[in-house]
Amino acid sequence: MTRAASPPPSAATPVADPLGRLFRAQPDTAVTLARIWDVLPDARLVGGAVRDLLCGRAVADMDLATAVAPEDVMARLRAAGIKVVPTGLSHGTVTAVIDGRPHEITTLRRDERTDGRHAEVAWTSDWREDAARRDFTINAMSCDRAGHVHDPFGGREDLAAHRVRFVGDARARIAEDALRILRFFRFDARYGGEVPDEEAMQAVTVLAPMVERLSVERIWSELRRILTGPRVERALALMEAGGVLTRILPEGYDLPRLSALLACGAPAQALLRCAALVRGDARVVADRLRLSRADARFLCAAREGDAPHPDMPSAEIARLLAIDPADILIARSWLRQAAEAGRPDARWDSLRHGIARHPRPVFPLAGRDVVAAGCPAGPRVGEMLGRVRAWWMAGGCVADHAACLAYLRGVLKD
């Protein structure tokens, strides 16, 4: 098993008293958890909550586990006056809502059958058996009310060593859920060291074809997180080396172009980085990944159309803004800067600042204005609007309603 040479910038040495640190920083959380523990004294914080508490990171989701059956969990919470929602009863999960904040509570489980995408589970009272079904050792820890961290698979040591390692046999964990291939790269980028775990890397490489069984929605969900997470270039390079990247982006990819974008200091926006990464027709990629309409529109627009440049006159910038919104132009500017400069540049930053502050020009005429000026209703109305709009845009989009009407009357006389 390969140990990391040195930690990534995002890693942290595990803290000694995770609960104490949490409660000092968030006293309201202490009160909330105390209410749950009064009802379910055996419950423990699990998974990412424990991992991030040990790292000293902020924890968004305080998920818990218990040996109590889900129906009994719901009954106990309701008896204590706590709102409870059966969010995932088939998998033993209910959600306690306290002061508007949700806390998932899941009954200990073991997998009865898995097919690489879905699992049939049964309840258990064995904490180790439940931990054994988790993906990585750093996600298999639990913390009880007394603050004792239960760590059956050495996750705390791995966290300190900046090592992302599968629980037990890596291939068996991946066979249970192929999404763990992509999760490995995401977690390794955030918590791993310079060298990935050898067994894990061998497993994801051998089982890389399994990602093709995953729904594209699950693939995009993980890829989005990878693109916005730390050490993006390293994660994608490992995915390429393991034969994974080509399977989730069969249209092709351009790692140097993404590297150039990152070198410019572009923001951690998934769609912007995806626009730099993917090759080919962005519409094909958007359709295959089943992006939302808004995401697909952004991805395609970022790759198409005129891109602003620091040397452009203000009238041309205004013309571009009349066609596309500021966020699209800013995205195109990052991609153009990556292609032409590949490094930070204050002129490009100033350009984007100006675009963001510039009010978007609005063409002042409508079809009714053309009709009122004497043009019969019909196809010629659209033609006249187009001619006036072209003139308005050529002039930097500054002509007002009166000026556009005057130009329209002149066109109608011709």
CSV table of N, CA and C in Angstrom, one decimal, residues 135-245:
chain,number,residue,atom,x,y,z
A,135,ASP,N,-17.6,3.2,1.7
A,135,ASP,CA,-16.7,3.2,0.6
A,135,ASP,C,-15.2,3.3,1.1
A,136,PHE,N,-14.9,4.4,1.8
A,136,PHE,CA,-13.5,4.6,2.2
A,136,PHE,C,-13.3,4.5,3.7
A,137,THR,N,-12.1,4.2,4.1
A,137,THR,CA,-11.9,4.1,5.6
A,137,THR,C,-12.2,5.4,6.3
A,138,ILE,N,-11.9,6.5,5.6
A,138,ILE,CA,-12.1,7.8,6.2
A,138,ILE,C,-13.5,8.2,6.3
A,139,ASN,N,-14.4,7.4,5.6
A,139,ASN,CA,-15.9,7.7,5.7
A,139,ASN,C,-16.5,6.6,6.6
A,140,ALA,N,-15.8,5.7,7.2
A,140,ALA,CA,-16.3,4.6,7.9
A,140,ALA,C,-16.2,4.7,9.4
A,141,MET,N,-15.9,5.9,9.8
A,141,MET,CA,-15.8,6.2,11.3
A,141,MET,C,-17.1,6.7,11.8
A,142,SER,N,-17.3,6.5,13.1
A,142,SER,CA,-18.5,7.0,13.8
A,142,SER,C,-18.1,7.6,15.1
A,143,CYS,N,-18.9,8.5,15.7
A,143,CYS,CA,-18.6,9.2,16.9
A,143,CYS,C,-19.8,9.2,17.8
A,144,ASP,N,-19.6,8.7,19.0
A,144,ASP,CA,-20.8,8.6,19.9
A,144,ASP,C,-20.9,9.9,20.7
A,145,ARG,N,-22.0,9.9,21.6
A,145,ARG,CA,-22.3,11.1,22.4
A,145,ARG,C,-21.2,11.5,23.3
A,146,ALA,N,-20.4,10.6,23.7
A,146,ALA,CA,-19.2,10.9,24.6
A,146,ALA,C,-18.0,11.5,23.9
A,147,GLY,N,-18.1,11.5,22.6
A,147,GLY,CA,-17.0,12.0,21.8
A,147,GLY,C,-16.0,11.0,21.4
A,148,HIS,N,-16.3,9.7,21.7
A,148,HIS,CA,-15.4,8.6,21.3
A,148,HIS,C,-15.5,8.3,19.8
A,149,VAL,N,-14.4,8.3,19.1
A,149,VAL,CA,-14.5,8.0,17.7
A,149,VAL,C,-14.2,6.5,17.5
A,150,HIS,N,-15.2,5.8,16.9
A,150,HIS,CA,-15.1,4.4,16.6
A,150,HIS,C,-14.5,4.2,15.2
A,151,ASP,N,-13.5,3.5,15.1
A,151,ASP,CA,-12.7,3.5,13.8
A,151,ASP,C,-12.3,2.1,13.5
A,152,PRO,N,-13.1,1.2,13.0
A,152,PRO,CA,-12.8,-0.2,12.8
A,152,PRO,C,-11.8,-0.5,11.7
A,153,PHE,N,-11.6,0.5,10.8
A,153,PHE,CA,-10.8,0.2,9.6
A,153,PHE,C,-9.6,1.1,9.4
A,154,GLY,N,-9.2,1.8,10.5
A,154,GLY,CA,-8.0,2.6,10.4
A,154,GLY,C,-8.2,3.9,9.6
A,155,GLY,N,-9.4,4.5,9.6
A,155,GLY,CA,-9.7,5.7,8.9
A,155,GLY,C,-8.9,6.9,9.5
A,156,ARG,N,-8.8,7.0,10.8
A,156,ARG,CA,-8.2,8.1,11.4
A,156,ARG,C,-6.7,8.1,11.0
A,157,GLU,N,-6.1,7.0,11.0
A,157,GLU,CA,-4.7,6.9,10.6
A,157,GLU,C,-4.5,7.3,9.1
A,158,ASP,N,-5.4,6.8,8.3
A,158,ASP,CA,-5.4,7.2,6.9
A,158,ASP,C,-5.6,8.7,6.7
A,159,LEU,N,-6.5,9.3,7.4
A,159,LEU,CA,-6.7,10.7,7.3
A,159,LEU,C,-5.5,11.5,7.7
A,160,ALA,N,-4.8,11.0,8.7
A,160,ALA,CA,-3.5,11.7,9.2
A,160,ALA,C,-2.4,11.5,8.1
A,161,ALA,N,-2.5,10.4,7.4
A,161,ALA,CA,-1.4,10.1,6.4
A,161,ALA,C,-1.8,10.6,5.1
A,162,HIS,N,-3.0,11.2,4.9
A,162,HIS,CA,-3.4,11.7,3.6
A,162,HIS,C,-3.5,10.6,2.6
A,163,ARG,N,-4.3,9.6,3.0
A,163,ARG,CA,-4.4,8.4,2.2
A,163,ARG,C,-5.9,8.0,2.1
A,164,VAL,N,-6.4,7.9,0.8
A,164,VAL,CA,-7.7,7.5,0.6
A,164,VAL,C,-7.7,6.1,0.2
A,165,ARG,N,-8.3,5.2,1.0
A,165,ARG,CA,-8.2,3.8,0.9
A,165,ARG,C,-9.6,3.2,1.0
A,166,PHE,N,-9.9,2.2,0.2
A,166,PHE,CA,-11.2,1.6,0.2
A,166,PHE,C,-11.3,0.7,1.5
A,167,VAL,N,-12.5,0.6,2.0
A,167,VAL,CA,-12.7,-0.4,3.1
A,167,VAL,C,-12.6,-1.8,2.6
A,168,GLY,N,-11.7,-2.6,3.2
A,168,GLY,CA,-11.5,-3.9,2.8
A,168,GLY,C,-11.0,-4.1,1.4
A,169,ASP,N,-11.6,-5.0,0.6
A,169,ASP,CA,-11.2,-5.2,-0.8
A,169,ASP,C,-11.7,-4.1,-1.7
A,170,ALA,N,-10.8,-3.4,-2.4
A,170,ALA,CA,-11.2,-2.3,-3.2
A,170,ALA,C,-12.2,-2.7,-4.3
A,171,ARG,N,-11.9,-3.9,-5.0
A,171,ARG,CA,-12.7,-4.3,-6.1
A,171,ARG,C,-14.1,-4.7,-5.6
A,172,ALA,N,-14.2,-5.3,-4.4
A,172,ALA,CA,-15.5,-5.6,-3.9
A,172,ALA,C,-16.3,-4.4,-3.6
A,173,ARG,N,-15.7,-3.3,-3.1
A,173,ARG,CA,-16.4,-2.1,-2.8
A,173,ARG,C,-16.9,-1.5,-4.1
A,174,ILE,N,-16.1,-1.5,-5.1
A,174,ILE,CA,-16.5,-0.9,-6.4
A,174,ILE,C,-17.6,-1.7,-7.0
A,175,ALA,N,-17.5,-3.1,-6.9
A,175,ALA,CA,-18.6,-3.9,-7.5
A,175,ALA,C,-19.9,-3.6,-6.8
A,176,GLU,N,-19.9,-3.2,-5.6
A,176,GLU,CA,-21.2,-2.8,-4.9
A,176,GLU,C,-21.8,-1.6,-5.5
A,177,ASP,N,-21.0,-0.6,-6.0
A,177,ASP,CA,-21.5,0.6,-6.5
A,177,ASP,C,-20.4,1.2,-7.4
A,178,ALA,N,-20.6,1.2,-8.7
A,178,ALA,CA,-19.6,1.7,-9.6
A,178,ALA,C,-19.3,3.2,-9.4
A,179,LEU,N,-20.2,3.9,-8.8
A,179,LEU,CA,-20.0,5.4,-8.6
A,179,LEU,C,-18.8,5.6,-7.8
A,180,ARG,N,-18.4,4.6,-7.0
A,180,ARG,CA,-17.2,4.7,-6.1
A,180,ARG,C,-16.0,4.9,-6.9
A,181,ILE,N,-15.9,4.6,-8.2
A,181,ILE,CA,-14.8,4.9,-9.0
A,181,ILE,C,-14.6,6.4,-9.1
A,182,LEU,N,-15.6,7.1,-9.4
A,182,LEU,CA,-15.5,8.5,-9.5
A,182,LEU,C,-15.4,9.2,-8.1
A,183,ARG,N,-16.0,8.6,-7.1
A,183,ARG,CA,-15.9,9.2,-5.8
A,183,ARG,C,-14.4,9.0,-5.3
A,184,PHE,N,-13.7,8.0,-5.7
A,184,PHE,CA,-12.3,7.8,-5.3
A,184,PHE,C,-11.5,9.0,-5.8
A,185,PHE,N,-11.7,9.4,-7.0
A,185,PHE,CA,-10.9,10.5,-7.6
A,185,PHE,C,-11.2,11.8,-6.9
A,186,ARG,N,-12.5,12.0,-6.6
A,186,ARG,CA,-12.9,13.2,-5.9
A,186,ARG,C,-12.4,13.3,-4.5
A,187,PHE,N,-12.4,12.2,-3.7
A,187,PHE,CA,-11.9,12.2,-2.4
A,187,PHE,C,-10.4,12.2,-2.3
A,188,ASP,N,-9.8,11.6,-3.3
A,188,ASP,CA,-8.3,11.6,-3.3
A,188,ASP,C,-7.8,13.0,-3.6
A,189,ALA,N,-8.5,13.7,-4.4
A,189,ALA,CA,-8.1,15.1,-4.7
A,189,ALA,C,-8.2,16.0,-3.4
A,190,ARG,N,-9.2,15.7,-2.6
A,190,ARG,CA,-9.4,16.5,-1.4
A,190,ARG,C,-8.6,16.1,-0.2
A,191,TYR,N,-8.5,14.8,0.0
A,191,TYR,CA,-7.9,14.2,1.2
A,191,TYR,C,-6.6,13.4,1.0
A,192,GLY,N,-6.3,13.1,-0.2
A,192,GLY,CA,-5.2,12.3,-0.5
A,192,GLY,C,-3.9,13.1,-0.5
A,193,GLY,N,-2.8,12.3,-0.7
A,193,GLY,CA,-1.4,12.9,-0.8
A,193,GLY,C,-0.9,13.0,-2.2
A,194,GLU,N,0.4,13.0,-2.4
A,194,GLU,CA,0.9,13.1,-3.7
A,194,GLU,C,0.8,11.8,-4.5
A,195,VAL,N,0.7,10.7,-3.9
A,195,VAL,CA,0.6,9.4,-4.6
A,195,VAL,C,-0.6,8.7,-4.1
A,196,PRO,N,-1.5,8.3,-5.1
A,196,PRO,CA,-2.7,7.6,-4.7
A,196,PRO,C,-2.5,6.2,-4.2
A,197,ASP,N,-3.4,5.7,-3.4
A,197,ASP,CA,-3.3,4.4,-2.8
A,197,ASP,C,-3.2,3.4,-4.0
A,198,GLU,N,-2.2,2.5,-3.9
A,198,GLU,CA,-1.9,1.6,-5.1
A,198,GLU,C,-3.0,0.6,-5.3
A,199,GLU,N,-3.5,0.0,-4.3
A,199,GLU,CA,-4.6,-1.0,-4.5
A,199,GLU,C,-5.9,-0.3,-5.0
A,200,ALA,N,-6.2,0.9,-4.5
A,200,ALA,CA,-7.3,1.6,-5.0
A,200,ALA,C,-7.2,2.0,-6.5
A,201,MET,N,-6.0,2.4,-6.9
A,201,MET,CA,-5.8,2.9,-8.3
A,201,MET,C,-5.8,1.7,-9.2
A,202,GLN,N,-5.3,0.5,-8.8
A,202,GLN,CA,-5.4,-0.7,-9.6
A,202,GLN,C,-6.9,-1.1,-9.8
A,203,ALA,N,-7.6,-1.0,-8.7
A,203,ALA,CA,-9.0,-1.4,-8.8
A,203,ALA,C,-9.8,-0.6,-9.7
A,204,VAL,N,-9.7,0.8,-9.6
A,204,VAL,CA,-10.5,1.6,-10.4
A,204,VAL,C,-10.1,1.5,-11.9
A,205,THR,N,-8.8,1.2,-12.1
A,205,THR,CA,-8.3,1.0,-13.5
A,205,THR,C,-8.9,-0.3,-14.1
A,206,VAL,N,-8.9,-1.4,-13.4
A,206,VAL,CA,-9.4,-2.6,-13.9
A,206,VAL,C,-10.9,-2.6,-14.1
A,207,LEU,N,-11.6,-1.9,-13.2
A,207,LEU,CA,-13.1,-1.9,-13.2
A,207,LEU,C,-13.6,-0.6,-13.9
A,208,ALA,N,-12.8,0.1,-14.5
A,208,ALA,CA,-13.2,1.4,-15.2
A,208,ALA,C,-14.4,1.2,-16.1
A,209,PRO,N,-14.5,0.1,-16.8
A,209,PRO,CA,-15.7,-0.1,-17.7
A,209,PRO,C,-17.0,-0.1,-16.9
A,210,MET,N,-17.0,-0.3,-15.6
A,210,MET,CA,-18.3,-0.3,-14.9
A,210,MET,C,-18.9,1.1,-14.9
A,211,VAL,N,-18.2,2.2,-15.1
A,211,VAL,CA,-18.8,3.5,-15.0
A,211,VAL,C,-19.8,3.7,-16.2
A,212,GLU,N,-19.7,2.9,-17.2
A,212,GLU,CA,-20.6,3.0,-18.3
A,212,GLU,C,-22.0,2.5,-17.9
A,213,ARG,N,-22.1,1.8,-16.8
A,213,ARG,CA,-23.4,1.3,-16.4
A,213,ARG,C,-24.2,2.4,-15.6
A,214,LEU,N,-23.4,3.4,-15.1
A,214,LEU,CA,-24.0,4.4,-14.3
A,214,LEU,C,-24.9,5.3,-15.1
A,215,SER,N,-25.9,5.9,-14.5
A,215,SER,CA,-26.8,6.9,-15.2
A,215,SER,C,-25.9,8.1,-15.4
A,216,VAL,N,-26.2,8.8,-16.5
A,216,VAL,CA,-25.4,10.0,-16.8
A,216,VAL,C,-25.7,11.1,-15.7
A,217,GLU,N,-26.8,11.1,-15.1
A,217,GLU,CA,-27.1,12.0,-14.0
A,217,GLU,C,-26.1,11.8,-12.8
A,218,ARG,N,-25.9,10.6,-12.5
A,218,ARG,CA,-24.9,10.3,-11.4
A,218,ARG,C,-23.5,10.7,-11.8
A,219,ILE,N,-23.2,10.4,-13.1
A,219,ILE,CA,-21.8,10.8,-13.5
A,219,ILE,C,-21.6,12.3,-13.5
A,220,TRP,N,-22.6,13.0,-14.0
A,220,TRP,CA,-22.4,14.5,-14.0
A,220,TRP,C,-22.4,15.0,-12.6
A,221,SER,N,-23.2,14.5,-11.7
A,221,SER,CA,-23.1,14.9,-10.3
A,221,SER,C,-21.7,14.8,-9.7
A,222,GLU,N,-21.1,13.7,-10.0
A,222,GLU,CA,-19.7,13.5,-9.5
A,222,GLU,C,-18.7,14.4,-10.2
A,223,LEU,N,-18.8,14.4,-11.6
A,223,LEU,CA,-17.9,15.2,-12.4
A,223,LEU,C,-18.0,16.7,-12.0
A,224,ARG,N,-19.2,17.2,-11.7
A,224,ARG,CA,-19.4,18.6,-11.3
A,224,ARG,C,-18.6,18.8,-10.0
A,225,ARG,N,-18.6,17.9,-9.1
A,225,ARG,CA,-17.9,18.1,-7.8
A,225,ARG,C,-16.4,18.0,-8.0
A,226,ILE,N,-16.0,17.1,-8.9
A,226,ILE,CA,-14.5,17.0,-9.2
A,226,ILE,C,-14.1,18.4,-9.8
A,227,LEU,N,-14.8,18.9,-10.8
A,227,LEU,CA,-14.4,20.1,-11.4
A,227,LEU,C,-14.4,21.3,-10.5
A,228,THR,N,-15.2,21.3,-9.5
A,228,THR,CA,-15.2,22.5,-8.6
A,228,THR,C,-14.3,22.2,-7.3
A,229,GLY,N,-13.7,21.1,-7.2
A,229,GLY,CA,-13.0,20.7,-6.0
A,229,GLY,C,-11.5,21.1,-6.1
A,230,PRO,N,-10.7,20.7,-5.1
A,230,PRO,CA,-9.3,21.0,-5.2
A,230,PRO,C,-8.5,20.1,-6.1
A,231,ARG,N,-7.4,20.5,-6.6
A,231,ARG,CA,-6.5,19.7,-7.4
A,231,ARG,C,-7.2,19.0,-8.6
A,232,VAL,N,-7.9,19.9,-9.3
A,232,VAL,CA,-8.7,19.4,-10.5
A,232,VAL,C,-7.8,18.7,-11.5
A,233,GLU,N,-6.7,19.3,-11.8
A,233,GLU,CA,-5.8,18.8,-12.9
A,233,GLU,C,-5.3,17.4,-12.5
A,234,ARG,N,-4.9,17.3,-11.2
A,234,ARG,CA,-4.4,16.0,-10.8
A,234,ARG,C,-5.5,14.9,-10.8
A,235,ALA,N,-6.7,15.3,-10.4
A,235,ALA,CA,-7.8,14.3,-10.4
A,235,ALA,C,-8.1,13.8,-11.8
A,236,LEU,N,-8.2,14.8,-12.7
A,236,LEU,CA,-8.5,14.4,-14.1
A,236,LEU,C,-7.3,13.6,-14.8
A,237,ALA,N,-6.1,13.9,-14.4
A,237,ALA,CA,-5.0,13.2,-14.9
A,237,ALA,C,-5.0,11.8,-14.5
A,238,LEU,N,-5.3,11.5,-13.2
A,238,LEU,CA,-5.5,10.2,-12.7
A,238,LEU,C,-6.6,9.5,-13.3
A,239,MET,N,-7.7,10.2,-13.6
A,239,MET,CA,-8.8,9.6,-14.3
A,239,MET,C,-8.5,9.1,-15.7
A,240,GLU,N,-7.7,10.0,-16.3
A,240,GLU,CA,-7.2,9.6,-17.7
A,240,GLU,C,-6.3,8.4,-17.6
A,241,ALA,N,-5.4,8.4,-16.7
A,241,ALA,CA,-4.4,7.3,-16.5
A,241,ALA,C,-5.2,6.0,-16.2
A,242,GLY,N,-6.3,6.1,-15.5
A,242,GLY,CA,-7.0,4.9,-15.2
A,242,GLY,C,-8.0,4.5,-16.2
A,243,GLY,N,-8.1,5.2,-17.3
A,243,GLY,CA,-9.0,4.8,-18.4
A,243,GLY,C,-10.5,5.2,-18.1
A,244,VAL,N,-10.7,6.1,-17.1
A,244,VAL,CA,-12.0,6.5,-16.7
A,244,VAL,C,-12.5,7.7,-17.5
A,245,LEU,N,-11.6,8.7,-17.7
A,245,LEU,CA,-12.1,9.9,-18.3
A,245,LEU,C,-12.6,9.7,-19.7
